[in-house]
mmCIF file of C-alpha atoms in Angstrom:
data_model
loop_
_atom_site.group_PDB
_atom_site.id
_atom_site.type_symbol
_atom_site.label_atom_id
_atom_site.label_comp_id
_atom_site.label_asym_id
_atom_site.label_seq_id
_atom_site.Cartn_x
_atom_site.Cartn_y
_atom_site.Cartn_z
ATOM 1 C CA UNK A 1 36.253 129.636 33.449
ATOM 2 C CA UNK A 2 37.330 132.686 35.195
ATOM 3 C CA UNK A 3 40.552 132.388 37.506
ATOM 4 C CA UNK A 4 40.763 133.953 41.260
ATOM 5 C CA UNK A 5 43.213 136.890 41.234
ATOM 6 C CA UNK A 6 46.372 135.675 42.677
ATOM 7 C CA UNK A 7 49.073 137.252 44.813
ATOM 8 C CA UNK A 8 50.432 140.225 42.024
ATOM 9 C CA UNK A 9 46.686 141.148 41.632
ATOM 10 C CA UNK A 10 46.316 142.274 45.655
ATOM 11 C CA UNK A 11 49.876 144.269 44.962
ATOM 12 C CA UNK A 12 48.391 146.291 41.903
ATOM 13 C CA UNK A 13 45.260 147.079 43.402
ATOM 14 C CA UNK A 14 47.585 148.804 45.902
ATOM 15 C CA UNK A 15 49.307 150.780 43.477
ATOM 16 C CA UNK A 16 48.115 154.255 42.780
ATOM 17 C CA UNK A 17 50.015 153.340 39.364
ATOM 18 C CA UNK A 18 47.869 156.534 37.297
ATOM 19 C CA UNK A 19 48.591 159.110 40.424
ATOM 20 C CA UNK A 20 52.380 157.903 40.117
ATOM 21 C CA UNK A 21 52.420 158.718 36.542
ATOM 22 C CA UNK A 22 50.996 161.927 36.959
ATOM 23 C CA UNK A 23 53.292 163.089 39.575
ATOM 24 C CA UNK A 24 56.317 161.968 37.071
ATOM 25 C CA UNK A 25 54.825 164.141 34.585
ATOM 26 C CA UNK A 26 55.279 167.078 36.558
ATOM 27 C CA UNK A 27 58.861 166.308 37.329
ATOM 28 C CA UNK A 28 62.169 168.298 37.087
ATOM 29 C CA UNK A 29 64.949 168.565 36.144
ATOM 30 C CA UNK A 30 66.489 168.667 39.659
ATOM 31 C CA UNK A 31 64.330 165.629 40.237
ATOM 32 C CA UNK A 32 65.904 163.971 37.358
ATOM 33 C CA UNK A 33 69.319 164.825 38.766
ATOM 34 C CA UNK A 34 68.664 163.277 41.775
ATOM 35 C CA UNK A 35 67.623 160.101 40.883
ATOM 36 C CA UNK A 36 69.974 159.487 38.125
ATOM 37 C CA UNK A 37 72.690 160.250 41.148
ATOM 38 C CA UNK A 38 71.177 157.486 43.329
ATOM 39 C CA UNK A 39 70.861 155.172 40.431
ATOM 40 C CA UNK A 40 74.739 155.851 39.068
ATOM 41 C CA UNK A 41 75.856 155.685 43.281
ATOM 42 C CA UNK A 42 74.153 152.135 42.810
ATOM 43 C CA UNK A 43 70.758 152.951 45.360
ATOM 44 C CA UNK A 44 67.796 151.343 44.917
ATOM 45 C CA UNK A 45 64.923 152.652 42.886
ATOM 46 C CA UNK A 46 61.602 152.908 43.738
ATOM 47 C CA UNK A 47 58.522 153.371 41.508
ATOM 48 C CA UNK A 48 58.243 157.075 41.999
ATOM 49 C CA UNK A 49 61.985 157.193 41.072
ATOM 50 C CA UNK A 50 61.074 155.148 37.717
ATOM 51 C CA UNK A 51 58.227 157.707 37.383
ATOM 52 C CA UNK A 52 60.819 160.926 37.460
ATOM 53 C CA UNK A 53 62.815 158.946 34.518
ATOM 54 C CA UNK A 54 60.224 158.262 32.550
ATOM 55 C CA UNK A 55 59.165 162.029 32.595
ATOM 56 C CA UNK A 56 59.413 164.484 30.176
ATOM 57 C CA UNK A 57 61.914 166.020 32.231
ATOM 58 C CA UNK A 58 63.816 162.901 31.567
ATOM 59 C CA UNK A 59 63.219 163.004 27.799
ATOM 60 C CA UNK A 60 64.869 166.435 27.451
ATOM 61 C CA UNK A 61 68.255 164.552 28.653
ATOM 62 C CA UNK A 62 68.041 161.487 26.952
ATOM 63 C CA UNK A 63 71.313 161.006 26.348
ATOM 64 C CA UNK A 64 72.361 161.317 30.299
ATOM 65 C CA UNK A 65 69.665 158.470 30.969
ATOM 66 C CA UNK A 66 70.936 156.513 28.263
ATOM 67 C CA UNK A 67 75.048 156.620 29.437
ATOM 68 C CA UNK A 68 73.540 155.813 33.019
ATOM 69 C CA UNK A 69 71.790 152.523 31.923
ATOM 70 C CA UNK A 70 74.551 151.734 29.887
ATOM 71 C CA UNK A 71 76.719 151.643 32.761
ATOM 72 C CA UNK A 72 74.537 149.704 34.821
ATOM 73 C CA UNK A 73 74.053 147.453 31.665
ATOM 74 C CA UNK A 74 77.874 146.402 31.387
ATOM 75 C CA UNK A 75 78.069 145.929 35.086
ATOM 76 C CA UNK A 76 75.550 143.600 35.148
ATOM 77 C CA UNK A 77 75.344 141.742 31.989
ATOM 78 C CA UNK A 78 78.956 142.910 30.264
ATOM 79 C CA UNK A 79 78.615 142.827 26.891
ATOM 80 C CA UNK A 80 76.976 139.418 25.981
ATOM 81 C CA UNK A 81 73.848 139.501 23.998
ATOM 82 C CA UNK A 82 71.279 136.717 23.826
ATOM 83 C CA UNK A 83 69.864 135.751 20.640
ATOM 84 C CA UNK A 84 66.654 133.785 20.058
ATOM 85 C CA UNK A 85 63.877 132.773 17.654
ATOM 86 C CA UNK A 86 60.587 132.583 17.660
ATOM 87 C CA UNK A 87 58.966 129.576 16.490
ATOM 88 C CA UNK A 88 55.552 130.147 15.410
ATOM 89 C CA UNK A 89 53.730 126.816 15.987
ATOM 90 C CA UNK A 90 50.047 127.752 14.841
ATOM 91 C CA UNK A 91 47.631 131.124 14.372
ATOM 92 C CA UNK A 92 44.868 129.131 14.957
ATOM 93 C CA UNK A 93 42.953 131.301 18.284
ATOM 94 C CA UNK A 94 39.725 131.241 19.657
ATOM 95 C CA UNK A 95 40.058 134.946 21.707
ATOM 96 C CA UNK A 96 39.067 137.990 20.241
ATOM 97 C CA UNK A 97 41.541 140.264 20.620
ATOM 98 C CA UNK A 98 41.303 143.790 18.583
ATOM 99 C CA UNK A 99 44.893 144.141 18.314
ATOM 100 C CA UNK A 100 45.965 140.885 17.373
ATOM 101 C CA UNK A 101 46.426 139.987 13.442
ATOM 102 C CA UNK A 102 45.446 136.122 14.568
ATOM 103 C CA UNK A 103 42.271 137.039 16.485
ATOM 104 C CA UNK A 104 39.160 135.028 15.797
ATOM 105 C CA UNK A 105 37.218 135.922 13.410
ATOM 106 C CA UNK A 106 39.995 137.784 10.681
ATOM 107 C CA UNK A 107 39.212 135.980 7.505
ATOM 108 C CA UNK A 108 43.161 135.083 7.370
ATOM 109 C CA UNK A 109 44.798 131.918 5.929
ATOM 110 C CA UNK A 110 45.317 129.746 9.593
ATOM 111 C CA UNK A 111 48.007 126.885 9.890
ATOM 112 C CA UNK A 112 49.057 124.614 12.881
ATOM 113 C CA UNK A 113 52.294 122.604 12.504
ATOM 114 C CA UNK A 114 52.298 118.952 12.952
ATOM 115 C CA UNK A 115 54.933 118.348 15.505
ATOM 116 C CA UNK A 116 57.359 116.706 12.382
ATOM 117 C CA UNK A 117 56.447 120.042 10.714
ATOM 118 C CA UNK A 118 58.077 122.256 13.987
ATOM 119 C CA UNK A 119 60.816 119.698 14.069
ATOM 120 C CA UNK A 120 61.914 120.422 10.693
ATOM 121 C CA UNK A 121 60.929 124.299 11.393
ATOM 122 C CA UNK A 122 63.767 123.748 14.089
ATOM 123 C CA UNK A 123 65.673 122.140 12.558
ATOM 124 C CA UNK A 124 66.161 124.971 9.877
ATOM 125 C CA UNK A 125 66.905 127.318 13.014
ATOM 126 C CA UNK A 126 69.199 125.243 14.684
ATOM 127 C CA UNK A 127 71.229 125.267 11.363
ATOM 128 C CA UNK A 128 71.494 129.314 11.831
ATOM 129 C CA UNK A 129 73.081 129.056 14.882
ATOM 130 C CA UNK A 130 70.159 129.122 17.297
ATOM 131 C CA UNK A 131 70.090 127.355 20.670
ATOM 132 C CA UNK A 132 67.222 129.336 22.546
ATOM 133 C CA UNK A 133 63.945 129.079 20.925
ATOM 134 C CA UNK A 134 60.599 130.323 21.551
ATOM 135 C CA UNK A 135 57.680 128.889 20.465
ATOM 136 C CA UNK A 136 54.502 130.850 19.749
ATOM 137 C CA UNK A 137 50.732 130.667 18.999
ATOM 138 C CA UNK A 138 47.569 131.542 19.067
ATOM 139 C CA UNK A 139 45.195 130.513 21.675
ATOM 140 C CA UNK A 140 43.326 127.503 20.540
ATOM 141 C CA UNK A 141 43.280 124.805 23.682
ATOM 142 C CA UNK A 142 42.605 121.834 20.879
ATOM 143 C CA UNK A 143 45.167 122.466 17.971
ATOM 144 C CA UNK A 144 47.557 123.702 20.732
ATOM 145 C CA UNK A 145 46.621 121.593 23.518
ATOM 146 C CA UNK A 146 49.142 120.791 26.550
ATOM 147 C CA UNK A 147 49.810 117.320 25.225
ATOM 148 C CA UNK A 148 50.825 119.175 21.712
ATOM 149 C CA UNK A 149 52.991 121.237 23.486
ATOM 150 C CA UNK A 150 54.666 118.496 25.478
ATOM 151 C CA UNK A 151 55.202 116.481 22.477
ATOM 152 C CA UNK A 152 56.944 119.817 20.673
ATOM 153 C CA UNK A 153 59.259 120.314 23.851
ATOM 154 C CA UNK A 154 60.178 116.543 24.160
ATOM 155 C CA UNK A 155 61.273 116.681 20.751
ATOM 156 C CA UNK A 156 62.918 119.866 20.272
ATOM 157 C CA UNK A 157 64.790 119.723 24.060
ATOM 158 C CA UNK A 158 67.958 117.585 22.931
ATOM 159 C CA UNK A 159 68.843 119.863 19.671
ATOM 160 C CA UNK A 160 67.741 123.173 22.190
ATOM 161 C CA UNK A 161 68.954 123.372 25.417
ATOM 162 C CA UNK A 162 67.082 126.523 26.214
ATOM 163 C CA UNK A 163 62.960 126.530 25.076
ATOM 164 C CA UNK A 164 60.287 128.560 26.320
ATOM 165 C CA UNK A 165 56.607 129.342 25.256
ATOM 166 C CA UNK A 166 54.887 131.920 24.413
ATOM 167 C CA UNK A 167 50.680 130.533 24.182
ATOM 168 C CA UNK A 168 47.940 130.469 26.049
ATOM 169 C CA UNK A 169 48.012 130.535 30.041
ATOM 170 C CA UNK A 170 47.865 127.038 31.508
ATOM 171 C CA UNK A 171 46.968 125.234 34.912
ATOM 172 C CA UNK A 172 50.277 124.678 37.418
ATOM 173 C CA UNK A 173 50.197 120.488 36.204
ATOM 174 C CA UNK A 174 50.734 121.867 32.686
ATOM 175 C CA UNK A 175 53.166 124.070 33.535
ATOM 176 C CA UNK A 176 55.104 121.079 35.604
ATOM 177 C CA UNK A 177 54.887 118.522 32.390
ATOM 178 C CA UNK A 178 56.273 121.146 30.209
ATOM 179 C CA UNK A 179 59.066 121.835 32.571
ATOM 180 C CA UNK A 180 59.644 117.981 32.838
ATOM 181 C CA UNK A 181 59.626 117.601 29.076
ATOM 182 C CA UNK A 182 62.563 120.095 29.346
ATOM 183 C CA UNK A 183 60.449 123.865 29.515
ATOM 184 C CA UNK A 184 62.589 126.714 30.301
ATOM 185 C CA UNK A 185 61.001 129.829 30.074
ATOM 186 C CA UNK A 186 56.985 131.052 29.795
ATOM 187 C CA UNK A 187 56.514 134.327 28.491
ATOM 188 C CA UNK A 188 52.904 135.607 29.141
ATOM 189 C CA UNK A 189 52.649 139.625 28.110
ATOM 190 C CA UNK A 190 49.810 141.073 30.169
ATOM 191 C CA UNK A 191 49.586 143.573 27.163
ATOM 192 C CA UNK A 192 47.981 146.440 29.546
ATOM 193 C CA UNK A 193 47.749 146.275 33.172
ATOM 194 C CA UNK A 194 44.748 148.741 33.040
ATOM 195 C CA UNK A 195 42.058 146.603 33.791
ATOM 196 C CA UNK A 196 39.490 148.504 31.943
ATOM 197 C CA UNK A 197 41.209 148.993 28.931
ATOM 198 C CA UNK A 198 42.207 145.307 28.700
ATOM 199 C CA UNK A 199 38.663 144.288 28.239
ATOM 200 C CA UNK A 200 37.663 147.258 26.271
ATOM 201 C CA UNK A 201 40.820 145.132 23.531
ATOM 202 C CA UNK A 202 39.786 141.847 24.475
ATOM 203 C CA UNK A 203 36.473 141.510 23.665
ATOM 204 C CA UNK A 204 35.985 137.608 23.975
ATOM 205 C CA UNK A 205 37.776 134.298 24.659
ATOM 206 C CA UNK A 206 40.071 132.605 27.669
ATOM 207 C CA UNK A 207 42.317 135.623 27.430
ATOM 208 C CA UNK A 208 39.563 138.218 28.419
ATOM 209 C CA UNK A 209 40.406 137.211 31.481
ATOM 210 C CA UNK A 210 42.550 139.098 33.340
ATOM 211 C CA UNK A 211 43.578 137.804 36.404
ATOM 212 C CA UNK A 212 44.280 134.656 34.620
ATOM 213 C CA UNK A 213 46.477 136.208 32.535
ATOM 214 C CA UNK A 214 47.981 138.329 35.522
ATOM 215 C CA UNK A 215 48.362 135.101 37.770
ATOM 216 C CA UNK A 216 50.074 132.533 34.887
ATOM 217 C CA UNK A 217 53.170 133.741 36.034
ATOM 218 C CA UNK A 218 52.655 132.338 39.597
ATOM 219 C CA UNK A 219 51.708 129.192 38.135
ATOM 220 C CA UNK A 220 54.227 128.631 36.002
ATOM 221 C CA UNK A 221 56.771 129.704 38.645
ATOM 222 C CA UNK A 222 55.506 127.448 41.430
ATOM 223 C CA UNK A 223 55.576 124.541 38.747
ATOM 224 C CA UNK A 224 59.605 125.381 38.512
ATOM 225 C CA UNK A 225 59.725 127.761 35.551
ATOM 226 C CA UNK A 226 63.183 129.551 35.386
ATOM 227 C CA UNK A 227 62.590 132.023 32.960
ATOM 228 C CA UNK A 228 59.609 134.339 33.216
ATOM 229 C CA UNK A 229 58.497 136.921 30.673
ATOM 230 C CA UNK A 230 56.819 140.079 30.790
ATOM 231 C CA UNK A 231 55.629 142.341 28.753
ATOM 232 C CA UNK A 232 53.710 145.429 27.709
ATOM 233 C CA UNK A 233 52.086 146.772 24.679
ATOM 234 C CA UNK A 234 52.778 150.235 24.107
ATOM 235 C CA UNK A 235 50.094 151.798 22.260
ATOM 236 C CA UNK A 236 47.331 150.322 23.465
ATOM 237 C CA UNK A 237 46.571 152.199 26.533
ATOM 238 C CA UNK A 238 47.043 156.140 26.587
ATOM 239 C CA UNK A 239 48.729 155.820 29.821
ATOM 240 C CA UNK A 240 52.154 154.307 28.624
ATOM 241 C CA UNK A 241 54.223 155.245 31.865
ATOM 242 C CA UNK A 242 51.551 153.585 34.301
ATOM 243 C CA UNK A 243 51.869 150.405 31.987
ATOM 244 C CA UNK A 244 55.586 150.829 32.227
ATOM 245 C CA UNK A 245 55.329 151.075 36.305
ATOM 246 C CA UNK A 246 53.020 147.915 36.512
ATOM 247 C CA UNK A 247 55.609 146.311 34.244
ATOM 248 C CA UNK A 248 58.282 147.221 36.319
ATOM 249 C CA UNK A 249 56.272 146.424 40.130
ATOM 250 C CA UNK A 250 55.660 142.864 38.640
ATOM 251 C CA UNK A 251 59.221 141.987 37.943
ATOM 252 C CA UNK A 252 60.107 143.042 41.203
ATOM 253 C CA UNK A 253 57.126 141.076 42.974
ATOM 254 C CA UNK A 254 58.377 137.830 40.727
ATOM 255 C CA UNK A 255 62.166 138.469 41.304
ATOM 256 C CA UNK A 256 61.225 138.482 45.347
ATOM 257 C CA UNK A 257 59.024 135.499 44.829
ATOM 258 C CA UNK A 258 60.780 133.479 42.555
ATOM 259 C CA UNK A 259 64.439 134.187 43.606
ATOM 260 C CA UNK A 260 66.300 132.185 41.975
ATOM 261 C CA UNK A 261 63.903 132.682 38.564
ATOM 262 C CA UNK A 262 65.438 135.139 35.865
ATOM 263 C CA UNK A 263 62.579 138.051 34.664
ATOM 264 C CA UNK A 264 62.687 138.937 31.471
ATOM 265 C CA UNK A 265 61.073 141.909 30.005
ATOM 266 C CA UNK A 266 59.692 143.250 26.714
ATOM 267 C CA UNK A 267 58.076 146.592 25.769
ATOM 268 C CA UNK A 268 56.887 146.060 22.100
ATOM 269 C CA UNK A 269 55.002 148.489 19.800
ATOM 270 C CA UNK A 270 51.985 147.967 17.651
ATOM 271 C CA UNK A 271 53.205 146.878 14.346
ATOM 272 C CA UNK A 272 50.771 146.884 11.177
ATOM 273 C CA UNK A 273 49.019 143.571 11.314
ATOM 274 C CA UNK A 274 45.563 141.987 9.829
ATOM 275 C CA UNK A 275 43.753 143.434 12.876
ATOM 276 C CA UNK A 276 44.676 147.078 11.077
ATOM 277 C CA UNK A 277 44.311 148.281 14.694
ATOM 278 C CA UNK A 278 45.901 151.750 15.278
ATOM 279 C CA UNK A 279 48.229 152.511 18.311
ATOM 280 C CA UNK A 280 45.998 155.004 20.782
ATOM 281 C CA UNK A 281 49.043 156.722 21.808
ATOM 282 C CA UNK A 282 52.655 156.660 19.372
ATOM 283 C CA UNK A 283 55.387 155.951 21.494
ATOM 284 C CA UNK A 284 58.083 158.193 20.072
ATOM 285 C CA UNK A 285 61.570 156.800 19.526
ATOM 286 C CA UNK A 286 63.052 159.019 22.394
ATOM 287 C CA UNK A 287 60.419 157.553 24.806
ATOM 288 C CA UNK A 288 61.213 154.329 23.445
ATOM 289 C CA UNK A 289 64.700 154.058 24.579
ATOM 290 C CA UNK A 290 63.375 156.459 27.663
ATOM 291 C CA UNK A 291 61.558 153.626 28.685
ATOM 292 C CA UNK A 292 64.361 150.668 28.009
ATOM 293 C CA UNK A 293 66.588 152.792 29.819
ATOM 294 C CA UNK A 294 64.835 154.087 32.870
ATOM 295 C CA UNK A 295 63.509 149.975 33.162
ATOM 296 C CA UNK A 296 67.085 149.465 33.090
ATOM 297 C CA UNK A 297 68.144 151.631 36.116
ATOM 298 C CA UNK A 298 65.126 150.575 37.970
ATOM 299 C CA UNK A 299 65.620 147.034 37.941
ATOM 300 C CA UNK A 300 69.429 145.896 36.929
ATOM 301 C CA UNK A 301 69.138 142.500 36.654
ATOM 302 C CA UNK A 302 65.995 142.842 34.403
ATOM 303 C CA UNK A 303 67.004 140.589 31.419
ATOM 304 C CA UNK A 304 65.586 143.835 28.580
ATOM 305 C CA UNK A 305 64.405 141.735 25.148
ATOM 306 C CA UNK A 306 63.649 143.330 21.738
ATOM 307 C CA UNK A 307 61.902 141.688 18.977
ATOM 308 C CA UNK A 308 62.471 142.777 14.981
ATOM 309 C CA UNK A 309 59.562 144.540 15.070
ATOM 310 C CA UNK A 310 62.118 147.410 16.044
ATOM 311 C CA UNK A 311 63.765 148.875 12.772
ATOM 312 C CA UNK A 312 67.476 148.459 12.129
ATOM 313 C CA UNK A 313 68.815 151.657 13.851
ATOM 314 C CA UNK A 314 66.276 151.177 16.818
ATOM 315 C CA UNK A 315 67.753 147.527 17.607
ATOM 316 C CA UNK A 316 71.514 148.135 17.211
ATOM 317 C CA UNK A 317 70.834 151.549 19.591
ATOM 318 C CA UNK A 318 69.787 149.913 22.122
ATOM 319 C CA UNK A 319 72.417 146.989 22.675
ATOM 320 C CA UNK A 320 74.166 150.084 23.501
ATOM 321 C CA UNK A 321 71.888 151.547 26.120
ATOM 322 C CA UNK A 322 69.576 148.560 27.860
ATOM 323 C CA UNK A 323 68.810 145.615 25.438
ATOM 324 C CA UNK A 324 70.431 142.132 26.608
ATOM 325 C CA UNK A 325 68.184 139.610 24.674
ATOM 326 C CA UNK A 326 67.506 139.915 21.128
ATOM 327 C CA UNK A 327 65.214 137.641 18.433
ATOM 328 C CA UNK A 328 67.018 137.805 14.639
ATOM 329 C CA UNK A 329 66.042 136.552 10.876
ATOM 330 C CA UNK A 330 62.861 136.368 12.666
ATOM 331 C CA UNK A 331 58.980 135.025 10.981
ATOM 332 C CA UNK A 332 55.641 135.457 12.733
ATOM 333 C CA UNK A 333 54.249 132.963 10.605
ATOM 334 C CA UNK A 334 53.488 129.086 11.095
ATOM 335 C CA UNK A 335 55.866 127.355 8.636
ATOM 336 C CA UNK A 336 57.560 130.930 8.037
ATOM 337 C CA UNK A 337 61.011 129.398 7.957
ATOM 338 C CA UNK A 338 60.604 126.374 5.438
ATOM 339 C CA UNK A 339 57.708 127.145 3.735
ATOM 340 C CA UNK A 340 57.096 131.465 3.833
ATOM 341 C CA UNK A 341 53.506 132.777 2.496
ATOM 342 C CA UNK A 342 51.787 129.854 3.539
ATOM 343 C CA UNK A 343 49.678 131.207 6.538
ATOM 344 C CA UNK A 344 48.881 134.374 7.812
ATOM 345 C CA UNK A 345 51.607 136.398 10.363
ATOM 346 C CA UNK A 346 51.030 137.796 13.716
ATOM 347 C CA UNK A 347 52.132 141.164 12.372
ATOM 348 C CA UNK A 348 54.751 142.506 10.286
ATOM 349 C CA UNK A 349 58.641 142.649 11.124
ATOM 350 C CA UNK A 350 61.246 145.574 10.424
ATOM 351 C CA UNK A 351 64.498 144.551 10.927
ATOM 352 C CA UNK A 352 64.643 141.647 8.016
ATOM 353 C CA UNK A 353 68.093 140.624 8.568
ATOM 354 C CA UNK A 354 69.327 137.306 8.358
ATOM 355 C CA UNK A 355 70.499 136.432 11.909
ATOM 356 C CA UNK A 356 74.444 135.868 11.047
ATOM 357 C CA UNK A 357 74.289 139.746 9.611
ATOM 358 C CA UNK A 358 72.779 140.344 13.061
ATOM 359 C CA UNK A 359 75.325 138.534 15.065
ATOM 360 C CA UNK A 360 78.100 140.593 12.841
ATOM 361 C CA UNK A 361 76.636 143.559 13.724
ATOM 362 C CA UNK A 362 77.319 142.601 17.661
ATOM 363 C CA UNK A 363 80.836 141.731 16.968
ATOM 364 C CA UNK A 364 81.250 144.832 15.274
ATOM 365 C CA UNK A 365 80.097 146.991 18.012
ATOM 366 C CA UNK A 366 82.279 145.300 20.730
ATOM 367 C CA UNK A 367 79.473 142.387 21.770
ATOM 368 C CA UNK A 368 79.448 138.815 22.350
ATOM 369 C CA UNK A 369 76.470 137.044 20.147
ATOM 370 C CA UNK A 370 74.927 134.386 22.270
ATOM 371 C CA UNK A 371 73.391 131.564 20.771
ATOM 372 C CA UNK A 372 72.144 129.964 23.608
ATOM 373 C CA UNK A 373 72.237 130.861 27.610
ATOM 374 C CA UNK A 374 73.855 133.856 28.082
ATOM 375 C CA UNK A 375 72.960 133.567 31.932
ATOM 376 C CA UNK A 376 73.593 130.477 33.777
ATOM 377 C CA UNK A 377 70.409 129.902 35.722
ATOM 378 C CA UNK A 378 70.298 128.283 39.222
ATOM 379 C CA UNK A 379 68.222 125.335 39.082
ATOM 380 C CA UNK A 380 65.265 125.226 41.381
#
């Protein structure tokens, strides 16, 4: 059933997001002087501002944009870093998406975890150190069905005191019995925000829809969500700075919105998966942290997350620069933790380090490893 648009969706139509792009692309370098002077005086950004950083311009001084947002990063956040883990609950999905390694359809191995099955899953995590968990899977509304997902939270919520999700979009009554059964956070990545390109990649299923997807976050925050997630695909739409702009114009609508919500944010990369679907544009490792780090100046109290799909160097880079959240000893597998090889994974991981090696690697550099809330929330 297709969803009305909701509030975001009359904001983006307003945007000129591909017209802002282009005019970053013809930036300079005085331009990038100037706004990096605003941003280091402490001014406030706007989106043609974030346009000029993520220019090429910008690119060519790299290492200016990086200092900058790792000022504004230690001001803000100081040098605590989150760690989580996802907890793949099923791969079981009934969208078709061409970029996904658990879309329907792939002749791969599928598994959905009984709810004593994710206990002891969390269980295994909770012996690592973990105390913020995310739990992941495909889209299937009857092997991952609300009342699954409530059970999951009611039993995992006294060993974790911070859980979100990472599914399917749900109605506002779902979101307010997962938040009752002890629901932090909902992390819904709109993938691309071009609207044709998102259903050229999903071709069938709930999540064709768009303004579903767009709207779950005002669902989920009007049903007293604290934690929100965004998040962005690069490499599936050419236009990677107008992706990065929407990104960045939603967390602001939400942050106005939802005040006393924290937004999170996430800009993976296509990683080799079962799909074998190839990235339309390669996001370069300099535009990579470009992008972290212009996000970061932008918005400062943007809560940046990075997965281990990010290789080694790549990860402990940018705890220097923007990054404030980070998964570790991660598996995008149902059952991955106990029982590896068992069912296919969403897609294939880089940095393979166990999480305590990651947490050593914080200390090392001067960081604080987090194990659970980093960032006292204010309850709504």
């Amino acid at each position: 059933m297709s969803a009305p648009p909701g509030e975001f969706a009359a904001v983006l139509v307003g945007l000129d997001l591909p017209g802002l792009a282009a005019t970053g692309l013809l930036a300079d370098d005085a331009a990038v002087t100037r706004v990096l002077a605003t941003a280091r005086a402490g001014g406030r950004l706007g989106l043609a501002d974030l346009a000029v950083l993520l220019s090429p311009a910008a690119t060519g001084r790299i290492e200016e944009l990086a200092h900058a947002a790792r000022e504004a990063t230690l001001r803000r956040f100081g040098r605590a870093v989150r760690l989580f883990a996802p907890l793949y609950v099923s791969n079981a999905c009934l969208s078709s998406c061409t970029y996904c390694g658990f879309s329907k359809g792939l002749p791969v191995v599928r598994r959905t975890l009984s709810v004593d099955e994710t206990a002891a899953e969390a269980r295994l995590l909770a012996e690592r150190g973990f105390r913020h968990l995310l739990l992941v899977s495909g889209e299937h509304r009857v092997e991952v069905s609300a009342d699954y997902l409530v059970a999951v939270v009611e039993r995992l919520a006294p060993l974790f005191p911070a859980i979100s999700i990472e599914t399917q979009t749900w109605s506002d009554d779902t979101y307010a019995r997962l938040v009752a059964a002890g629901l932090v956070g909902a992390v819904h990545y709109q993938e691309t925000y071009d609207r044709s390109r998102y259903r050229e990649v999903h071709v069938a299923g709930w999540k064709r829809d768009f303004d579903r997807r767009l709207s779950s976050f005002e669902r989920a925050g009007a049903a007293g969500v604290r934690r929100l997630g965004l998040g962005v695909l690069l490499g599936l739409a050419v236009d990677w700075r107008a992706d990065v702009l929407a990104l960045a114009a939603h967390a602001t609508f939400l942050s106005r919105r939802f005040w006393r919500t924290e937004i999170t944010a996430a800009l993976p990369r296509i990683r080799p998966n079962a799909a074998g679907f190839p990235p339309v544009v390669v996001v370069g490792d300099a535009e990579f942290v470009q992008a972290h780090a212009a996000l970061r100046l932008y918005e400062p109290d943007l809560d940046l997350s990075l997965s281990t799909r990010e290789p080694v160097a790549m990860r402990d880079g940018l705890v220097h620069i923007a990054v404030t959240t980070m998964s570790a000893g991660s598996s995008t597998e149902p059952g991955g933790y106990g029982t590896p090889g068992s069912a296919q994974e969403q897609f294939s991981i880089s940095d393979e380090r166990p999480p305590d090696a990651v947490a050593a690697m914080l200390v090392d550099a001067g960081y604080d490893p987090v194990w659970k809330d980093a960032f006292p929330l204010v309850a709504t």
